Coordinates of C-alpha atoms in Angstrom, one line a residue:
Chain A
X1 CA 19.7 25.7 -12.2
X2 CA 19.3 22.0 -11.8
X3 CA 20.5 20.8 -15.2
X4 CA 24.1 20.7 -14.1
X5 CA 23.5 17.9 -11.7
X6 CA 24.3 14.4 -12.8
X7 CA 21.2 12.6 -11.5
X8 CA 22.0 9.2 -13.0
X9 CA 22.3 6.3 -10.7
X10 CA 23.5 2.7 -11.2
X11 CA 21.4 -0.2 -10.0
X12 CA 23.9 -2.9 -10.6
X13 CA 24.6 -2.9 -14.3
X14 CA 21.5 -0.9 -15.1
X15 CA 21.8 2.8 -15.3
X16 CA 18.7 4.9 -14.5
X17 CA 18.2 8.5 -15.6
X18 CA 17.7 9.4 -11.9
X19 CA 16.8 7.8 -8.6
X20 CA 13.1 8.5 -8.5
X21 CA 10.8 5.6 -9.5
X22 CA 7.2 4.8 -8.8
X23 CA 6.1 1.9 -6.6
X24 CA 4.2 -1.1 -7.9
X25 CA 0.5 -1.0 -7.2
X26 CA 0.4 2.8 -6.9
X27 CA 1.1 3.8 -10.5
X28 CA -1.1 1.5 -12.6
X29 CA 0.8 0.6 -15.8
X30 CA 2.2 4.1 -16.2
X31 CA -0.2 5.0 -19.0
X32 CA -2.7 6.8 -16.7
X33 CA -0.6 9.9 -16.4
X34 CA -0.7 11.5 -19.8
X35 CA -2.8 14.4 -18.5
X36 CA -0.4 15.0 -15.6
X37 CA 3.2 14.7 -16.6
X38 CA 5.7 12.9 -18.9
X39 CA 6.4 9.7 -17.0
X40 CA 9.6 9.2 -19.1
X41 CA 11.4 11.8 -17.0
X42 CA 11.4 9.4 -14.1
X43 CA 14.1 7.0 -13.2
X44 CA 11.5 4.2 -13.9
X45 CA 8.1 2.8 -13.1
X46 CA 7.3 -0.4 -11.4
X47 CA 4.1 -1.8 -12.8
X48 CA 1.1 -3.1 -10.9
X49 CA 2.0 -6.7 -9.9
X50 CA 1.6 -8.9 -13.0
X51 CA 0.4 -12.6 -12.8
X52 CA 0.3 -15.2 -15.6
X53 CA -3.5 -14.9 -15.7
X54 CA -5.6 -11.7 -15.2
X55 CA -7.0 -11.3 -11.6
X56 CA -10.1 -9.5 -10.5
X57 CA -8.8 -8.8 -7.0
X58 CA -10.5 -8.9 -3.6
X59 CA -14.1 -8.0 -2.9
X60 CA -14.7 -4.4 -1.5
X61 CA -14.0 -2.7 0.7
X62 CA -10.3 -2.7 -0.3
X63 CA -8.9 0.4 1.2
X64 CA -9.3 2.6 4.2
X65 CA -7.5 5.7 5.5
X66 CA -5.6 5.6 8.7
X67 CA -3.7 8.3 10.5
X68 CA -1.0 9.5 8.1
X69 CA -1.5 6.5 5.9
X70 CA -3.8 3.9 4.5
X71 CA -4.5 0.2 4.5
X72 CA -5.0 -1.7 1.3
X73 CA -5.9 -5.2 0.4
X74 CA -6.4 -5.0 -3.4
X75 CA -5.6 -8.7 -4.0
X76 CA -3.3 -8.1 -7.0
X77 CA -6.0 -7.2 -9.5
X78 CA -4.1 -7.0 -12.8
X79 CA -4.6 -7.4 -16.5
X80 CA -2.2 -10.4 -16.7
X81 CA 1.2 -10.6 -18.3
X82 CA -0.1 -11.2 -21.9
X83 CA -2.3 -8.1 -21.9
X84 CA 0.5 -6.1 -20.4
X85 CA 2.9 -7.2 -23.2
X86 CA 0.3 -6.6 -25.9
X87 CA -1.6 -3.5 -24.8
X88 CA 0.6 -1.6 -22.3
X89 CA 4.3 -2.2 -23.0
X90 CA 4.3 -1.0 -26.6
X91 CA 2.9 2.3 -25.5
X92 CA 5.4 2.6 -22.7
X93 CA 8.2 1.8 -25.1
X94 CA 7.0 4.5 -27.5
X95 CA 7.0 7.1 -24.7
X96 CA 10.6 6.1 -23.7
X97 CA 9.5 5.0 -20.2
X98 CA 11.9 2.9 -18.1
X99 CA 9.7 0.0 -17.3
X100 CA 10.2 -2.5 -14.4
X101 CA 7.4 -5.1 -14.4
X102 CA 6.6 -6.3 -10.9
X103 CA 5.7 -10.0 -11.1
X104 CA 3.7 -12.2 -8.8
X105 CA 3.1 -15.9 -8.7
X106 CA 2.1 -18.7 -6.3
X107 CA 4.8 -21.1 -7.4
X108 CA 8.5 -21.0 -8.5
X109 CA 7.5 -22.4 -11.9
X110 CA 5.1 -19.6 -12.5
X111 CA 7.6 -17.0 -11.5
X112 CA 9.9 -18.5 -14.1
X113 CA 7.2 -18.5 -16.8
X114 CA 6.6 -14.8 -16.1
X115 CA 10.3 -14.0 -16.3
X116 CA 10.7 -15.9 -19.5
X117 CA 7.7 -14.2 -21.1
X118 CA 9.0 -10.7 -20.2
X119 CA 12.5 -11.6 -21.1
X120 CA 11.5 -11.8 -24.7
X121 CA 10.1 -8.3 -24.8
X122 CA 11.9 -5.1 -25.8
X123 CA 11.7 -2.2 -23.4
X124 CA 11.9 -4.0 -20.1
X125 CA 14.6 -2.6 -17.8
X126 CA 14.5 -5.1 -15.0
X127 CA 12.1 -7.4 -13.2
X128 CA 10.9 -6.8 -9.6
X129 CA 9.8 -10.0 -7.8
X130 CA 6.9 -9.6 -5.5
X131 CA 7.6 -12.1 -2.8
X132 CA 6.0 -10.0 -0.2
X133 CA 2.4 -9.2 -0.9
X134 CA 0.5 -9.4 2.4
X135 CA -3.0 -9.6 0.8
X136 CA -3.3 -12.9 -1.0
X137 CA -3.9 -16.3 0.3
X138 CA -0.9 -18.0 -1.4
X139 CA 2.5 -17.0 -2.8
X140 CA 2.8 -13.7 -0.9
X141 CA 4.6 -13.6 2.3
X142 CA 5.5 -17.3 2.4
X143 CA 8.2 -16.6 -0.2
X144 CA 9.4 -13.3 1.3
X145 CA 9.6 -14.3 4.9
X146 CA 11.7 -17.4 4.5
X147 CA 15.4 -17.1 3.4
X148 CA 15.3 -20.5 1.8
X149 CA 12.1 -19.9 -0.2
X150 CA 13.2 -16.4 -1.2
X151 CA 16.5 -17.8 -2.4
X152 CA 14.8 -20.5 -4.4
X153 CA 12.6 -18.0 -6.3
X154 CA 15.5 -15.7 -6.9
X155 CA 17.8 -18.4 -8.2
X156 CA 15.1 -19.8 -10.6
X157 CA 14.2 -16.4 -12.0
X158 CA 17.9 -15.4 -12.3
X159 CA 18.5 -18.5 -14.4
X160 CA 15.5 -17.7 -16.6
X161 CA 16.3 -14.2 -17.7
X162 CA 19.1 -11.9 -18.8
X163 CA 17.2 -9.0 -17.2
X164 CA 18.3 -7.5 -13.9
X165 CA 16.3 -9.0 -11.0
X166 CA 15.1 -6.9 -8.1
X167 CA 13.5 -8.6 -5.1
X168 CA 10.9 -6.7 -3.1
X169 CA 11.4 -7.4 0.6
X170 CA 8.8 -8.0 3.2
X171 CA 9.1 -6.1 6.4
X172 CA 7.5 -9.1 8.1
X173 CA 10.4 -11.4 7.6
X174 CA 11.7 -12.1 11.1
X175 CA 15.2 -12.3 9.7
X176 CA 15.2 -9.6 7.1
X177 CA 18.9 -9.5 6.7
X178 CA 19.0 -13.3 6.2
X179 CA 16.4 -13.1 3.5
X180 CA 18.3 -10.2 1.9
X181 CA 21.6 -12.1 1.9
X182 CA 20.0 -15.2 0.5
X183 CA 18.6 -13.3 -2.4
X184 CA 22.0 -11.5 -2.9
X185 CA 23.9 -14.8 -3.0
X186 CA 21.4 -16.2 -5.6
X187 CA 22.1 -13.4 -7.9
X188 CA 19.6 -10.7 -7.1
X189 CA 20.8 -7.4 -8.7
X190 CA 19.0 -5.2 -6.2
X191 CA 16.6 -5.2 -3.3
X192 CA 13.4 -3.1 -3.0
X193 CA 12.6 -2.4 0.6
X194 CA 10.0 -2.4 1.9
X195 CA 6.6 -3.7 1.0
X196 CA 3.7 -2.7 3.2
X197 CA 3.2 -3.9 6.8
X198 CA -0.1 -5.6 7.7
X199 CA -2.4 -3.5 9.7
X200 CA -6.0 -3.5 10.9
X201 CA -8.8 -1.0 11.3
X202 CA -12.2 -1.7 12.7
X203 CA -15.5 0.2 12.3
X204 CA -16.7 0.9 15.8
X205 CA -20.4 1.2 14.7
X206 CA -20.6 -2.1 12.8
X207 CA -17.8 -3.9 14.6
X208 CA -16.5 -5.1 11.3
X209 CA -13.1 -4.7 9.7
X210 CA -12.9 -1.6 7.6
X211 CA -11.7 -3.6 4.7
X212 CA -13.2 -6.9 3.6
X213 CA -9.9 -8.8 3.9
X214 CA -9.7 -7.5 7.5
X215 CA -6.0 -6.9 7.4
X216 CA -4.4 -4.7 4.8
X217 CA -1.0 -3.3 4.0
X218 CA -0.1 -0.1 5.7
X219 CA 1.4 2.5 3.4
X220 CA 2.0 6.3 3.4
X221 CA 3.9 8.7 5.7
X222 CA 3.0 6.6 8.8
X223 CA 5.3 3.8 7.5
X224 CA 8.3 5.9 6.8
X225 CA 10.4 5.8 9.9
X226 CA 10.2 2.0 10.1
X227 CA 11.0 1.6 6.4
X228 CA 13.9 4.0 6.6
X229 CA 15.4 2.0 9.5
X230 CA 15.0 -1.2 7.5
X231 CA 16.7 0.3 4.5
X232 CA 19.6 1.5 6.6
X233 CA 19.9 -2.0 8.2
X234 CA 19.7 -3.8 4.8
X235 CA 22.3 -1.5 3.3
X236 CA 24.8 -2.7 5.9
X237 CA 23.8 -6.4 5.4
X238 CA 24.3 -6.6 1.6
X239 CA 26.5 -5.1 -1.1
X240 CA 23.9 -4.9 -3.8
X241 CA 21.9 -1.7 -4.2
X242 CA 18.8 -1.0 -2.2
X243 CA 15.8 0.8 -3.6
X244 CA 14.0 2.5 -0.7
X245 CA 10.3 2.6 -0.4
X246 CA 7.8 3.5 2.3
X247 CA 6.1 6.8 2.7
X248 CA 8.2 8.8 0.3
X249 CA 6.0 11.9 -0.1
X250 CA 8.4 14.8 -0.4
X251 CA 11.9 15.3 -1.9
X252 CA 13.2 15.6 1.7
X253 CA 12.0 12.0 2.3
X254 CA 13.9 10.9 -0.8
X255 CA 17.1 12.6 0.5
X256 CA 16.7 10.7 3.8
X257 CA 16.4 7.4 2.0
X258 CA 19.5 8.1 0.0
X259 CA 21.4 9.1 3.2
X260 CA 20.2 5.9 4.9
X261 CA 21.8 3.8 2.1
X262 CA 19.3 3.6 -0.7
X263 CA 20.5 4.1 -4.3
X264 CA 17.1 5.0 -5.5
X265 CA 13.6 5.5 -4.1
X266 CA 10.1 4.5 -5.1
X267 CA 7.1 6.9 -4.6
X268 CA 3.9 5.1 -3.7
X269 CA 0.9 6.4 -1.9
X270 CA 1.9 10.0 -2.5
X271 CA 0.8 9.5 -6.1
X272 CA -2.7 9.0 -4.9
X273 CA -2.6 12.4 -3.1
X274 CA -1.2 14.1 -6.2
X275 CA -0.5 12.2 -9.4
X276 CA 2.4 14.6 -10.0
X277 CA 4.1 13.6 -6.7
X278 CA 7.0 11.7 -8.3
X279 CA 7.8 14.5 -10.6
X280 CA 7.8 17.0 -7.8
X281 CA 10.1 14.8 -5.7
X282 CA 12.5 14.5 -8.6
X283 CA 12.6 18.2 -9.2
X284 CA 13.1 18.9 -5.5
X285 CA 15.9 16.4 -5.2
X286 CA 17.6 17.8 -8.3
X287 CA 17.4 21.2 -6.8
X288 CA 18.8 20.1 -3.4
X289 CA 21.7 18.3 -5.2
X290 CA 22.4 21.4 -7.2
X291 CA 22.4 23.7 -4.2
X292 CA 24.7 21.4 -2.2
X293 CA 26.9 20.6 -5.2
X294 CA 26.3 16.9 -4.8
X295 CA 24.7 14.0 -6.7
X296 CA 22.3 11.3 -5.6
X297 CA 25.2 8.7 -5.9
X298 CA 27.2 10.7 -3.4
X299 CA 24.3 10.9 -1.0
X300 CA 23.8 7.2 -0.9
X301 CA 24.8 5.9 2.5
X302 CA 26.2 9.3 3.5
X303 CA 24.5 9.4 6.9
X304 CA 27.1 10.1 9.5
Chain B
X1 CA -29.7 29.0 4.8
X2 CA -27.0 30.9 2.9
X3 CA -27.8 29.3 -0.4
X4 CA -26.7 31.5 -3.3
X5 CA -28.6 31.1 -6.5
X6 CA -26.8 32.1 -9.7
X7 CA -29.5 32.8 -12.3
X8 CA -27.1 33.5 -15.2
X9 CA -25.8 29.9 -14.9
X10 CA -22.5 31.0 -16.4
X11 CA -20.9 28.1 -14.5
X12 CA -22.7 25.5 -16.7
X13 CA -20.2 24.3 -19.2
X14 CA -21.8 21.2 -20.7
X15 CA -25.1 20.0 -22.1
X16 CA -26.3 16.6 -21.4
X17 CA -28.3 16.2 -24.5
X18 CA -27.6 13.5 -27.2
X19 CA -25.5 14.8 -30.0
X20 CA -24.2 17.8 -28.1
X21 CA -21.7 16.0 -25.8
X22 CA -18.4 17.6 -25.6
X23 CA -15.2 15.7 -26.2
X24 CA -13.6 14.2 -23.0
X25 CA -11.8 17.0 -21.3
X26 CA -8.3 16.9 -19.9
X27 CA -8.0 16.1 -16.2
X28 CA -5.8 18.5 -14.3
X29 CA -4.8 19.4 -10.8
X30 CA -6.3 22.8 -10.0
X31 CA -5.0 24.6 -6.9
X32 CA -7.8 27.0 -6.0
X33 CA -8.7 29.2 -3.1
X34 CA -11.9 28.3 -1.2
X35 CA -14.1 31.2 -2.3
X36 CA -17.4 30.7 -0.6
X37 CA -19.2 28.3 1.7
X38 CA -23.0 28.1 1.9
X39 CA -24.3 26.5 5.1
X40 CA -27.4 24.5 4.2
X41 CA -27.9 23.3 7.8
X42 CA -27.7 19.9 9.4
X43 CA -24.1 19.4 8.3
X44 CA -24.6 20.1 4.6
X45 CA -22.5 22.8 2.9
X46 CA -21.8 23.9 -0.7
X47 CA -18.2 24.8 -1.3
X48 CA -17.3 27.2 -4.1
X49 CA -13.9 27.7 -5.6
X50 CA -12.6 30.4 -8.0
X51 CA -10.9 28.8 -11.0
X52 CA -9.0 31.1 -13.4
X53 CA -8.6 28.0 -15.7
X54 CA -12.2 26.8 -16.2
X55 CA -12.8 23.2 -15.1
X56 CA -14.3 21.7 -18.2
X57 CA -16.7 19.4 -16.5
X58 CA -20.1 17.8 -17.3
X59 CA -22.8 16.8 -14.9
X60 CA -21.9 13.4 -13.3
X61 CA -18.2 14.0 -13.2
X62 CA -16.4 14.3 -9.9
X63 CA -13.3 15.7 -8.3
X64 CA -10.7 14.5 -5.7
X65 CA -10.5 17.3 -3.2
X66 CA -8.2 18.0 -0.3
X67 CA -6.8 21.2 1.1
X68 CA -3.2 21.9 0.2
X69 CA -2.6 22.7 3.8
X70 CA -3.7 19.5 5.5
X71 CA -0.2 18.1 5.9
X72 CA -0.3 14.3 6.1
X73 CA -3.6 13.8 7.9
X74 CA -6.2 13.4 6.6
X75 CA -3.9 12.0 3.9
X76 CA -6.1 11.1 1.0
X77 CA -8.2 13.4 -1.2
X78 CA -12.0 13.0 -0.9
X79 CA -14.1 12.1 -4.0
X80 CA -16.9 14.6 -4.4
X81 CA -19.4 14.9 -7.2
X82 CA -19.2 18.2 -8.9
X83 CA -22.2 20.5 -8.5
X84 CA -20.9 22.8 -11.2
X85 CA -17.7 23.3 -13.2
X86 CA -16.3 26.2 -15.2
X87 CA -14.8 29.1 -13.4
X88 CA -16.8 28.5 -10.2
X89 CA -16.5 24.8 -9.5
X90 CA -18.6 23.8 -6.5
X91 CA -19.5 20.7 -4.5
X92 CA -22.1 19.6 -2.0
X93 CA -20.6 18.1 1.1
X94 CA -22.1 16.4 4.2
X95 CA -19.9 16.4 7.3
X96 CA -19.3 12.7 8.1
X97 CA -15.7 12.5 9.2
X98 CA -12.4 14.5 9.7
X99 CA -12.0 15.5 6.0
X100 CA -15.5 16.9 5.6
X101 CA -15.3 18.5 9.0
X102 CA -12.3 20.4 7.9
X103 CA -13.9 21.4 4.7
X104 CA -16.8 22.8 6.7
X105 CA -14.4 24.8 8.9
X106 CA -11.3 25.8 6.9
X107 CA -11.1 29.6 6.4
X108 CA -12.0 31.3 3.2
X109 CA -9.1 31.7 0.8
X110 CA -7.4 28.5 2.0
X111 CA -5.9 26.7 -1.0
X112 CA -7.5 23.4 -2.1
X113 CA -6.3 20.9 -4.6
X114 CA -9.0 19.8 -7.0
X115 CA -8.1 17.0 -9.4
X116 CA -10.8 17.4 -12.0
X117 CA -12.8 16.7 -13.9
X118 CA -12.8 12.9 -13.3
X119 CA -14.8 9.9 -14.4
X120 CA -17.7 9.5 -16.8
X121 CA -20.4 12.1 -17.0
X122 CA -24.1 11.1 -17.2
X123 CA -25.0 9.5 -20.5
X124 CA -26.8 12.0 -22.6
X125 CA -30.6 11.9 -22.5
X126 CA -32.0 9.6 -25.1
X127 CA -34.1 11.5 -27.6
X128 CA -37.8 12.0 -26.8
X129 CA -37.4 10.7 -23.3
X130 CA -38.6 12.5 -20.2
X131 CA -35.7 12.7 -17.6
X132 CA -36.6 11.4 -14.2
X133 CA -34.0 12.3 -11.5
X134 CA -34.2 10.1 -8.4
X135 CA -32.1 11.5 -5.6
X136 CA -31.3 10.5 -2.0
X137 CA -29.7 12.9 0.5
X138 CA -26.3 14.2 -0.4
X139 CA -26.5 12.1 -3.6
X140 CA -28.5 15.0 -5.1
X141 CA -25.4 16.9 -6.2
X142 CA -24.8 15.3 -9.6
X143 CA -28.5 15.4 -10.3
X144 CA -28.8 19.1 -9.6
X145 CA -25.9 19.6 -12.0
X146 CA -27.8 17.5 -14.5
X147 CA -31.1 19.2 -14.0
X148 CA -29.5 22.6 -14.6
X149 CA -27.7 21.3 -17.7
X150 CA -31.0 19.9 -19.0
X151 CA -32.9 23.0 -18.4
X152 CA -30.3 25.1 -20.2
X153 CA -30.5 22.8 -23.2
X154 CA -32.9 24.0 -25.9
X155 CA -34.6 20.7 -26.8
X156 CA -34.7 18.6 -23.6
X157 CA -37.9 17.9 -21.8
X158 CA -38.0 19.4 -18.3
X159 CA -36.9 16.9 -15.7
X160 CA -39.1 15.4 -13.1
X161 CA -37.2 15.1 -9.8
X162 CA -38.0 12.7 -7.0
X163 CA -36.1 13.4 -3.9
X164 CA -36.0 11.4 -0.7
X165 CA -34.4 12.3 2.7
X166 CA -34.6 11.2 6.2
X167 CA -36.2 14.4 7.4
X168 CA -36.9 17.8 5.9
X169 CA -33.4 18.8 6.9
X170 CA -31.9 16.2 4.7
X171 CA -33.1 17.6 1.4
X172 CA -30.3 20.1 0.5
X173 CA -30.7 22.0 -2.8
X174 CA -34.3 20.8 -3.3
X175 CA -35.1 24.3 -4.5
X176 CA -32.6 24.1 -7.3
X177 CA -34.2 20.9 -8.6
X178 CA -37.6 22.6 -8.4
X179 CA -36.3 25.6 -10.4
X180 CA -35.6 23.2 -13.3
X181 CA -38.8 21.3 -13.5
X182 CA -41.2 19.3 -11.3
X183 CA -40.2 18.2 -7.9
X184 CA -41.8 15.7 -5.5
X185 CA -40.2 14.8 -2.2
X186 CA -40.5 12.1 0.5
X187 CA -39.2 12.1 4.0
X188 CA -39.0 9.0 6.2
X189 CA -40.5 10.9 9.1
X190 CA -43.1 12.7 7.0
X191 CA -41.7 16.2 7.9
X192 CA -41.9 17.2 4.3
X193 CA -43.7 15.8 1.3
X194 CA -45.0 12.2 1.4
X195 CA -44.0 10.0 4.3
X196 CA -41.9 7.0 3.2
X197 CA -39.2 6.3 0.7
X198 CA -38.6 7.9 -2.7
X199 CA -39.4 4.7 -4.5
X200 CA -43.0 5.1 -3.7
X201 CA -43.0 8.2 -6.0
X202 CA -41.1 6.3 -8.6
X203 CA -43.6 3.4 -8.5
X204 CA -46.4 5.8 -9.2
X205 CA -44.6 7.5 -12.0
X206 CA -43.6 4.3 -13.7
X207 CA -47.2 3.1 -13.5
X208 CA -48.4 6.3 -15.0
X209 CA -45.9 6.2 -17.8
X210 CA -46.8 2.6 -18.6
X211 CA -50.4 3.7 -19.1
X212 CA -49.6 6.8 -21.2
X213 CA -46.8 5.3 -23.2
X214 CA -44.4 8.1 -22.2
X215 CA -40.7 7.2 -22.5
X216 CA -38.8 7.8 -19.3
X217 CA -35.0 8.0 -18.7
X218 CA -34.1 7.5 -15.0
X219 CA -31.0 9.0 -13.5
X220 CA -30.3 8.1 -9.9
X221 CA -27.8 8.9 -7.1
X222 CA -28.0 8.2 -3.4
X223 CA -27.4 5.4 -0.9
X224 CA -26.7 2.0 -2.4
X225 CA -29.9 0.5 -1.1
X226 CA -31.9 3.3 -2.6
X227 CA -30.2 3.0 -6.0
X228 CA -30.7 -0.7 -5.9
X229 CA -34.4 -0.3 -5.4
X230 CA -34.6 2.3 -8.2
X231 CA -32.5 0.2 -10.6
X232 CA -34.7 -2.9 -9.9
X233 CA -37.9 -1.0 -10.5
X234 CA -36.6 0.6 -13.7
X235 CA -35.4 -2.7 -15.1
X236 CA -38.7 -4.5 -14.2
X237 CA -40.5 -1.7 -16.1
X238 CA -38.1 -1.8 -19.0
X239 CA -37.1 1.8 -18.4
X240 CA -33.7 3.2 -19.3
X241 CA -31.7 3.8 -16.0
X242 CA -28.3 5.3 -15.2
X243 CA -26.8 5.4 -11.7
X244 CA -23.9 7.3 -10.2
X245 CA -21.9 5.0 -8.0
X246 CA -20.2 5.8 -4.8
X247 CA -17.1 4.1 -3.3
X248 CA -14.1 5.0 -1.1
X249 CA -11.3 6.0 -3.3
X250 CA -7.6 6.4 -3.0
X251 CA -6.6 8.1 -6.2
X252 CA -9.6 8.9 -8.4
X253 CA -7.9 8.2 -11.7
X254 CA -7.6 4.4 -12.0
X255 CA -4.4 3.3 -10.3
X256 CA -5.1 2.3 -6.7
X257 CA -8.0 -0.1 -7.6
X258 CA -9.6 0.7 -4.3
X259 CA -13.1 1.5 -5.6
X260 CA -14.5 -1.7 -7.1
X261 CA -18.3 -2.2 -7.5
X262 CA -19.4 -5.7 -8.5
X263 CA -20.8 -6.1 -12.0
X264 CA -23.2 -8.8 -13.1
X265 CA -20.6 -10.4 -15.3
X266 CA -18.5 -11.3 -12.2
X267 CA -15.9 -8.5 -12.7
X268 CA -15.8 -5.1 -11.2
X269 CA -16.5 -1.5 -12.2
X270 CA -13.7 0.8 -10.9
X271 CA -16.0 3.6 -9.8
X272 CA -13.4 6.3 -10.7
X273 CA -12.7 5.4 -14.3
X274 CA -15.5 3.1 -15.4
X275 CA -18.0 5.3 -13.5
X276 CA -19.2 7.0 -11.5
X277 CA -22.1 7.1 -14.0
X278 CA -22.9 3.7 -15.3
X279 CA -25.7 1.7 -16.8
X280 CA -27.7 0.4 -13.8
X281 CA -28.3 -2.9 -15.5
X282 CA -24.6 -3.8 -15.4
X283 CA -24.3 -3.4 -11.6
X284 CA -24.7 -6.5 -9.4
X285 CA -26.8 -4.6 -6.8
X286 CA -27.0 -7.7 -4.5
X287 CA -23.3 -7.3 -3.6
X288 CA -22.1 -5.1 -0.8
X289 CA -20.2 -2.0 -1.9
X290 CA -18.2 -1.1 1.2

């Protein structure tokens, strides 16, 4: 008896079917799931980070498992924004999927070009700015760790598109609240928090890093308590909605994020363990809300 | 050695012969009880599962496998070549880390999640070619599956299997290859078959075929260095060759992008969706895999 629950949530002016989305870099382009479940039931999907030109990504090894999590340094391998608009987006539109392209660039000008390109497409719900990738040489953390640089990207993209703009926060910003407030004041519609935290794993037999890039972003359940704390802090620092991300593996995790102040969550690494994870989390959350006679919107920030 | 041989071969669901390839089957998550574990010694085991909904796999395809009861560590499912599909999916494992250690110790009946079947199966045998299967250690699994598919096919020539291991204890399932055709083995310490590497057998076979005009089709799976040596020899001899790649994987279905293998054109194969079975000529074997 979950159909009575109003699962809709508002992320600024954008209304989502429900608060369960999938995280960029863990869900491909959303078209890989036809055998598993109907992706259109989700609140939305954030695509693999898109750049102006296609990227091959880093040399292997790119991933390694760690206790309760994993490190990755994929290097933003992606098909490029043109191929996305031509080959992927029409199919997503057909399926009724709520699509949030995640965009990545090494300059403000390229961020603007990406935003302008996607602004012209039907079926894009919002843009997520990746200013926090830890695994590329340029354009990653340097935007996301500096309030001035983050504000500059946000303002430029805001001016270039009618679409809602979400900014994905780096946990490595020394002044996370400062970066968040700078993005808010330049017109960000929401903040996604958090991206991965850089970690390291070493092979004790070869004495080499377990991934070729040496450091890689930590994701998975091991990340959750840190991410949850940051979401809680951010929700008190800004008025715009927070989309919580970091180790969401079960519906209970999703409830925690809402209670900490998130308006929605993104499911990441859990989709590797089970491609149906986001659907299971959505069903579990709906059932929890139904049993408690509450809604996701009422849970947001309800921690006592 | 608790190896169980199933002569009825009811678990074979596909034929690897040109013209008889089945349409690509639907991938699905199967939650199945661990039904049987055969201890092959030296850390090698065959795990069998009971699947009420048959896993419509073909030789060369793989599964992402993890117990439903592992909690959050080990977190990721493990990619394993299928040794059989159908209602008795099975896999060969070698204990190398925490995940495989648990697979070797978990009690019978424990539920496992198998995402299967995944990836590209072996390319069907070209008509009129003699299949040559070159295996190294635990890489034998997709080749045993292939040998059994081939020997169940009415028109295929019986496979010649060349199988190399470090010692006689590193040749699991050799008897299943032997039951399907000819088998020759090498061990590095000379404890079984010829002493040395499996490529010495391949060199002899290629030379013989060059003399007789026999058309060979090489299928190989094993350590990267071995497959590289096999691929280079096949290419030099102008012989058709397919390899089953191995890489660490996060998801197994094309989204994490964690399993690249370098191609000669400068891009990457993603082992899970472009492979694992690929044309050996397209791989840049000089690049490190992981």
